Short mmCIF file of C-alpha atoms and ligand atoms in Angstrom, two decimals:
data_model
loop_
_atom_site.label_atom_id
_atom_site.label_comp_id
_atom_site.label_asym_id
_atom_site.label_seq_id
_atom_site.Cartn_x
_atom_site.Cartn_y
_atom_site.Cartn_z
CA MET A 1 19.90 117.52 114.23
CA ILE A 2 21.04 114.49 112.68
CA ASN A 3 21.25 114.21 108.92
CA LEU A 4 24.11 112.09 106.72
CA ASP A 5 26.74 114.50 106.35
CA LYS A 6 27.50 114.29 110.04
CA TYR A 7 27.52 110.46 109.78
CA LYS A 8 29.66 110.33 107.49
CA GLY A 9 31.83 112.87 109.07
CA CYS A 10 32.13 111.01 112.22
CA PHE A 11 32.86 107.47 110.29
CA LEU A 12 35.59 109.00 108.45
CA GLY A 13 37.14 111.21 111.64
CA LEU A 14 37.45 107.89 112.85
CA ALA A 15 39.38 106.11 109.99
CA ILE A 16 40.81 109.49 108.97
CA GLY A 17 42.33 110.16 113.35
CA ASP A 18 43.48 106.51 112.83
CA ALA A 19 45.40 106.02 109.90
CA LEU A 20 46.36 109.43 110.19
CA GLY A 21 47.51 109.72 114.49
CA ALA A 22 49.13 105.52 113.22
CA PRO A 23 52.25 106.94 112.90
CA TYR A 24 52.83 108.37 115.79
CA GLU A 25 51.48 105.77 118.29
CA GLY A 26 53.79 103.93 120.83
CA GLY A 27 57.93 104.04 121.34
CA PRO A 28 60.28 104.14 118.71
CA LEU A 29 60.34 100.63 117.31
CA GLU A 30 56.18 100.80 117.03
CA ARG A 31 56.39 103.75 114.79
CA LEU A 32 59.54 102.37 112.29
CA LEU A 33 57.42 99.55 111.69
CA TRP A 34 54.88 101.91 110.95
CA LYS A 35 56.95 103.42 108.71
CA ALA A 36 57.47 100.16 107.14
CA ILE A 37 53.77 99.08 106.78
CA GLY A 38 51.70 101.63 107.08
CA LYS A 39 50.76 102.12 103.61
CA THR A 40 48.93 100.45 100.50
CA ARG A 41 50.39 99.89 97.32
CA ASP A 42 48.95 102.31 96.00
CA GLY A 43 50.29 104.99 98.70
CA LYS A 44 47.16 105.51 100.81
CA LEU A 45 47.60 105.54 103.88
CA ARG A 46 46.59 102.43 105.83
CA TYR A 47 43.95 102.21 109.22
CA THR A 48 44.96 100.26 112.31
CA ASP A 49 42.69 97.34 114.23
CA ASP A 50 40.86 100.74 114.95
CA THR A 51 38.87 101.64 111.77
CA GLN A 52 39.04 97.78 110.97
CA MET A 53 36.76 96.76 114.24
CA ALA A 54 34.45 99.59 113.34
CA ILE A 55 33.90 98.55 109.51
CA ASP A 56 33.34 94.84 110.78
CA LEU A 57 30.54 96.17 113.72
CA ALA A 58 29.21 98.64 110.66
CA GLU A 59 29.02 95.38 108.64
CA SER A 60 27.68 92.83 111.13
CA PHE A 61 24.84 95.59 112.36
CA LEU A 62 23.77 95.89 108.31
CA HIS A 63 23.21 92.46 108.39
CA ASN A 64 21.42 91.24 111.11
CA ASP A 65 19.87 94.36 112.16
CA ALA A 66 21.05 94.03 115.48
CA ILE A 67 24.17 93.58 117.38
CA ASN A 68 24.41 89.90 117.39
CA GLN A 69 27.71 88.65 119.75
CA ASP A 70 28.30 85.49 117.84
CA HIS A 71 28.17 87.06 114.39
CA LEU A 72 29.90 89.90 115.19
CA ALA A 73 32.48 88.18 116.97
CA HIS A 74 32.96 86.07 114.06
CA THR A 75 33.19 88.92 111.53
CA PHE A 76 36.39 90.72 114.09
CA SER A 77 38.11 86.78 113.25
CA GLN A 78 37.68 86.51 110.14
CA SER A 79 39.17 90.86 109.95
CA TYR A 80 42.09 89.74 111.77
CA GLN A 81 45.19 90.55 110.90
CA TRP A 82 48.59 91.33 112.58
CA SER A 83 49.43 94.11 110.53
CA ARG A 84 46.71 96.49 111.71
CA GLY A 85 48.46 96.35 115.19
CA TYR A 86 46.26 95.01 117.15
CA GLY A 87 46.89 95.11 121.05
CA PRO A 88 48.00 91.37 122.34
CA SER A 89 44.68 90.76 124.37
CA THR A 90 42.34 91.48 121.54
CA SER A 91 44.78 89.79 119.09
CA HIS A 92 44.91 86.79 121.18
CA LEU A 93 41.07 86.17 121.65
CA LEU A 94 40.73 86.77 117.75
CA ARG A 95 43.00 83.83 117.00
CA LEU A 96 41.32 81.95 119.48
CA ILE A 97 37.68 82.13 117.53
CA LYS A 98 39.05 82.41 114.58
CA LYS A 99 40.01 78.56 115.04
CA GLY A 100 36.82 77.96 116.47
CA LYS A 101 37.22 78.60 120.60
CA ASN A 102 33.58 80.16 121.26
CA TRP A 103 34.39 83.69 122.30
CA ARG A 104 32.38 82.82 125.96
CA GLU A 105 34.91 81.03 126.37
CA VAL A 106 38.22 82.58 125.99
CA ASN A 107 37.17 86.06 126.19
CA LYS A 108 38.58 85.85 129.63
CA LYS A 109 41.64 83.88 129.16
CA LYS A 110 44.29 86.62 129.23
CA PHE A 111 42.36 88.87 132.24
CA LYS A 112 40.43 86.85 134.29
CA THR A 113 37.83 89.90 135.01
CA GLY A 114 37.43 90.69 130.73
CA SER A 115 40.13 93.54 129.16
CA PHE A 116 40.46 97.00 130.03
CA GLY A 117 42.10 98.28 127.37
CA ASN A 118 40.20 100.75 125.28
CA GLY A 119 39.64 98.68 122.65
CA ALA A 120 35.96 98.46 123.09
CA ALA A 121 35.47 102.53 122.73
CA MET A 122 37.56 102.93 119.83
CA ARG A 123 34.67 101.27 117.72
CA ALA A 124 31.95 102.24 119.85
CA PRO A 125 31.33 105.52 117.86
CA ILE A 126 29.16 103.60 115.60
CA LEU A 127 27.07 102.06 117.55
CA ALA A 128 25.90 105.58 118.27
CA MET A 129 25.42 105.75 114.45
CA CYS A 130 23.60 102.37 114.81
CA PHE A 131 21.02 103.94 117.73
CA PRO A 132 21.49 107.12 117.43
CA SER A 133 18.81 108.55 119.38
CA ASN A 134 17.70 105.97 122.01
CA THR A 135 20.13 106.13 124.87
CA GLN A 136 19.45 103.18 126.84
CA ALA A 137 19.63 100.51 123.47
CA LEU A 138 22.98 102.82 123.03
CA ILE A 139 24.44 101.48 126.58
CA ASP A 140 22.59 97.31 126.15
CA ASN A 141 24.14 97.97 123.10
CA VAL A 142 27.48 98.85 124.13
CA ASN A 143 27.63 96.08 126.49
CA LYS A 144 27.14 93.66 124.00
CA SER A 145 29.58 95.10 121.89
CA ALA A 146 32.15 95.05 124.42
CA GLU A 147 31.38 92.21 126.11
CA ILE A 148 32.63 90.31 123.45
CA THR A 149 36.93 91.68 123.80
CA HIS A 150 36.56 93.99 126.56
CA ALA A 151 34.07 92.55 129.59
CA HIS A 152 36.31 94.02 132.02
CA PRO A 153 33.22 96.96 133.19
CA LEU A 154 36.15 99.94 132.77
CA GLY A 155 36.29 98.74 129.48
CA ILE A 156 32.30 98.28 128.78
CA GLU A 157 32.40 102.15 131.06
CA GLY A 158 35.10 103.26 128.81
CA ALA A 159 33.03 102.55 125.44
CA LYS A 160 29.62 103.80 126.49
CA LEU A 161 30.89 107.16 127.36
CA ILE A 162 32.80 107.65 123.75
CA ALA A 163 28.98 106.05 122.81
CA LEU A 164 27.52 108.32 124.36
CA ALA A 165 29.57 111.19 123.72
CA THR A 166 29.04 110.67 120.07
CA GLN A 167 25.17 109.96 120.03
CA ALA A 168 25.03 114.07 122.29
CA ALA A 169 27.44 115.06 119.21
CA PHE A 170 24.86 113.96 116.52
CA GLN A 171 22.37 115.89 118.42
CA GLY A 172 24.61 118.63 118.46
CA LEU A 173 23.76 119.48 122.45
CA SER A 174 26.04 121.79 124.16
CA SER A 175 29.32 120.54 125.59
CA GLU A 176 28.13 121.49 129.10
CA ALA A 177 25.29 119.21 128.51
CA ILE A 178 27.62 116.45 126.86
CA LEU A 179 29.79 116.78 130.67
CA LYS A 180 27.38 116.95 132.57
CA GLU A 181 25.11 113.83 131.27
CA LEU A 182 28.51 111.89 130.42
CA HIS A 183 29.15 112.36 134.66
CA HIS A 184 25.40 111.15 135.63
CA GLN A 185 26.74 108.38 133.53
CA CYS A 186 29.55 107.57 135.23
CA GLN A 187 29.67 104.34 137.61
CA SER A 188 33.44 104.12 138.43
CA THR A 189 34.88 107.13 140.86
CA ILE A 190 37.83 106.73 138.70
CA TYR A 191 35.66 107.65 134.68
CA LYS A 192 33.92 110.15 137.35
CA ASP A 193 36.86 112.38 138.67
CA LYS A 194 38.02 112.18 135.07
CA ILE A 195 35.32 113.64 133.65
CA THR A 196 34.95 116.24 136.83
CA PHE A 197 38.58 117.51 135.57
CA CYS A 198 37.61 117.59 132.31
CA THR A 199 34.79 120.10 132.44
CA GLU A 200 37.20 122.66 133.77
CA ALA A 201 39.82 121.95 131.84
CA VAL A 202 37.31 122.18 128.49
CA ARG A 203 36.41 125.52 130.06
CA GLN A 204 40.31 126.83 131.02
CA SER A 205 41.77 128.91 128.46
CA ASP A 206 45.62 128.48 129.39
CA ILE A 207 45.43 124.57 130.50
CA LYS A 208 49.03 122.26 128.97
CA LEU A 209 48.96 119.79 127.28
CA LYS A 210 51.33 118.11 129.74
CA GLU A 211 48.56 118.51 132.53
CA ILE A 212 46.24 116.53 129.97
CA LYS A 213 48.65 113.94 129.91
CA ARG A 214 48.92 113.58 133.27
CA LYS A 215 45.53 114.12 135.22
CA LEU A 216 43.06 112.36 131.36
CA GLY A 217 46.05 110.18 130.26
CA ASN A 218 47.52 109.23 126.78
CA GLY A 219 47.53 105.49 127.56
CA ILE A 220 45.94 102.05 125.70
CA ALA A 221 43.72 101.61 129.11
CA ALA A 222 40.44 102.62 128.30
CA PRO A 223 41.33 105.06 131.50
CA GLN A 224 43.70 106.31 130.36
CA SER A 225 42.20 107.15 126.89
CA CYS A 226 38.47 107.40 127.08
CA VAL A 227 38.00 110.51 128.53
CA THR A 228 40.97 112.49 126.88
CA ALA A 229 39.78 111.63 123.67
CA ILE A 230 36.26 113.63 124.89
CA TYR A 231 38.25 116.54 126.14
CA PHE A 232 39.73 117.04 123.11
CA SER A 233 36.30 116.84 121.10
CA LEU A 234 34.75 119.28 122.99
CA LYS A 235 38.24 121.82 123.35
CA PHE A 236 38.53 121.77 119.47
CA ARG A 237 34.68 121.99 118.96
CA ASP A 238 34.71 125.45 117.57
CA GLN A 239 38.63 124.71 115.85
CA THR A 240 39.48 123.06 112.92
CA PHE A 241 39.78 119.20 112.56
CA ASP A 242 43.31 119.61 111.49
CA SER A 243 44.64 121.74 114.85
CA MET A 244 43.25 119.02 117.17
CA LEU A 245 44.52 116.72 115.38
CA SER A 246 48.20 118.43 115.69
CA GLN A 247 47.25 118.83 119.42
CA ILE A 248 47.22 114.75 119.50
CA PHE A 249 49.97 113.90 117.51
CA SER A 250 52.33 115.76 120.18
CA LEU A 251 50.28 113.90 123.13
CA GLY A 252 52.01 110.96 122.05
CA GLY A 253 51.31 107.25 123.84
CA ASP A 254 48.13 105.66 122.16
CA VAL A 255 47.66 108.17 119.31
CA ASP A 256 45.63 106.78 117.07
CA THR A 257 42.95 105.60 119.20
CA ILE A 258 42.72 108.73 120.88
CA SER A 259 42.83 111.10 117.23
CA SER A 260 40.28 108.12 116.02
CA MET A 261 37.84 108.32 118.99
CA ALA A 262 38.22 112.73 118.75
CA CYS A 263 37.82 113.02 115.45
CA ALA A 264 34.50 110.86 114.85
CA ILE A 265 33.63 112.94 117.96
CA TRP A 266 34.24 115.83 116.21
CA GLY A 267 33.35 114.62 112.57
CA ALA A 268 29.93 113.60 114.56
CA PHE A 269 29.36 117.48 115.58
CA HIS A 270 30.59 118.82 112.09
CA GLY A 271 30.10 116.85 108.97
CA ILE A 272 32.47 115.46 106.96
CA LYS A 273 31.96 119.20 104.58
CA HIS A 274 34.17 120.54 107.64
CA ILE A 275 36.43 117.71 107.38
CA ASN A 276 39.47 118.76 104.32
CA ASN A 277 39.33 116.17 100.84
CA SER A 278 42.84 115.73 101.26
CA ASN A 279 42.50 114.03 104.69
CA ILE A 280 39.47 112.31 103.11
CA THR A 281 41.03 110.38 100.00
CA ASN A 282 44.70 110.02 101.32
CA ILE A 283 43.00 107.14 103.61
CA GLU A 284 42.21 103.50 102.43
CA ASN A 285 39.05 102.26 101.39
CA SER A 286 37.70 105.93 102.09
CA LYS A 287 35.23 105.14 99.91
CA LYS A 288 34.03 102.21 101.71
CA ILE A 289 33.35 104.14 104.80
CA ILE A 290 31.78 106.71 102.59
CA THR A 291 29.25 103.68 102.07
CA LEU A 292 28.55 101.98 105.23
CA ALA A 293 27.82 105.56 106.47
CA GLU A 294 24.99 105.94 103.88
CA LEU A 295 23.38 102.90 104.26
CA LEU A 296 23.84 103.19 108.61
CA PHE A 297 22.59 106.69 108.17
CA ARG A 298 19.70 105.01 105.80
CA LYS A 299 18.58 101.70 108.15
CA SER A 300 18.35 104.89 111.47
CA GLN A 301 16.06 106.37 108.95
CA ALA A 302 14.15 103.85 108.03
CA SER A 303 13.33 102.40 112.01
CA LEU A 304 12.56 106.43 113.26
O1 R7I B 401 41.89 96.96 124.10
P1 R7I B 401 43.39 96.18 123.13
O2 R7I B 401 42.31 95.58 122.12
O3 R7I B 401 44.21 97.50 122.75
C1 R7I B 401 43.48 98.83 121.37
C2 R7I B 401 44.99 99.43 121.36
C3 R7I B 401 44.40 100.65 120.57
O4 R7I B 401 45.79 101.35 121.11
C4 R7I B 401 45.28 100.17 119.14
O5 R7I B 401 45.41 100.61 118.46
C5 R7I B 401 45.88 98.97 119.26
O6 R7I B 401 47.36 99.38 119.08
O7 R7I B 401 45.93 98.42 121.02
O8 R7I B 401 43.94 95.00 123.38
P2 R7I B 401 43.48 94.46 124.59
O9 R7I B 401 45.45 93.68 124.70
O10 R7I B 401 42.76 94.16 125.18
O11 R7I B 401 44.05 95.69 125.75
C6 R7I B 401 45.61 96.79 125.92
C7 R7I B 401 45.91 96.59 127.31
O12 R7I B 401 45.65 97.31 128.55
C8 R7I B 401 46.54 95.38 127.76
O13 R7I B 401 47.54 94.77 126.63
C9 R7I B 401 46.79 95.03 128.78
O14 R7I B 401 48.37 96.56 128.96
C10 R7I B 401 46.22 96.33 129.54
N1 R7I B 401 45.03 95.74 130.28
C11 R7I B 401 45.00 94.94 130.75
N2 R7I B 401 46.27 94.77 132.59
C12 R7I B 401 46.32 94.20 133.59
N3 R7I B 401 44.59 93.68 133.84
C13 R7I B 401 43.74 95.34 129.96
N4 R7I B 401 42.97 94.90 131.04
C14 R7I B 401 43.74 94.39 131.89
C15 R7I B 401 43.12 93.73 132.80
O15 R7I B 401 42.35 93.08 133.52
MG1 MG B 402 45.38 100.82 116.44
MG1 MG B 403 49.67 99.30 118.95
MG1 MG B 404 46.32 102.89 119.89
#
């Protein structure tokens, strides 16, 4: 059953996974930089681009009562700050939009077919909060949101899988049913094969982290991280939020994004009451995030 508790758990999960995972992202240089800029003046853990773009998406949807691509592109660009650690092509794009370029003219500037980074997937849990019960509406709006920054089919497909997994988590479907539906929804063999492996790995009791990294990936590209996040959310579905986080930290690579997506799905299953309060109060802007979750929930109820 969908409820307010799950909405708060999903949005806060996304932000906590991001802020707690950020110190573990990337190589030694990135980690050193984050040590210097990873806290706010009042000592809270800063979140990165993942949460910033999720907040932008929520605010733009609430403002328009729809995914309005021009408004969303403008909102992303206005929030852009280099210190949030945006991916290289997204940074370039948002800076051009901020200077007045139309997103349609610049979203394929760096990569001719658009980016397949995981940047559209990391904000996709919010779309499941906007469209919690209509799967086709969810897919249509994932396409609209992704096209602005990640027009490559693999970038869009990763976002679709994360959005559908979150929607299914809100609805409390069984893990088997979720994976079966995701497999059915895959268009490319790269994702289909990974969902097949994930289905086996969720069942298997002695699967090694090394194997997950090798088969599902831990990188910044959507095919290297989206199914990985789905795997963790299902593998740790009956375990604690903190135990899932510590496994993702050990995985390495694109930790902030993999933990952000996994924690958002986990939060959609279980709700805020299963997340430690210290995790919530330690991150920046947690009150604002809770308010956005409340507004999204109210809107979703009003449109039933
Ligand atoms: O996807 P994106 O916004 O990055 C998100 C990541 C997350 O980990 C955040 O936490 C942040 O740290 O960055 O950034 P993009 O720049 O769109 O894509 C990320 C990377 O994917 C690019 O820098 C490329 O390495 C790769 N990539 C591609 N490579 C070749 N050809 C994406 N699209 C292509 C492509 O078409
Ligand atoms: Mg990030
Ligand atoms: Mg980064
Ligand atoms: Mg990342």
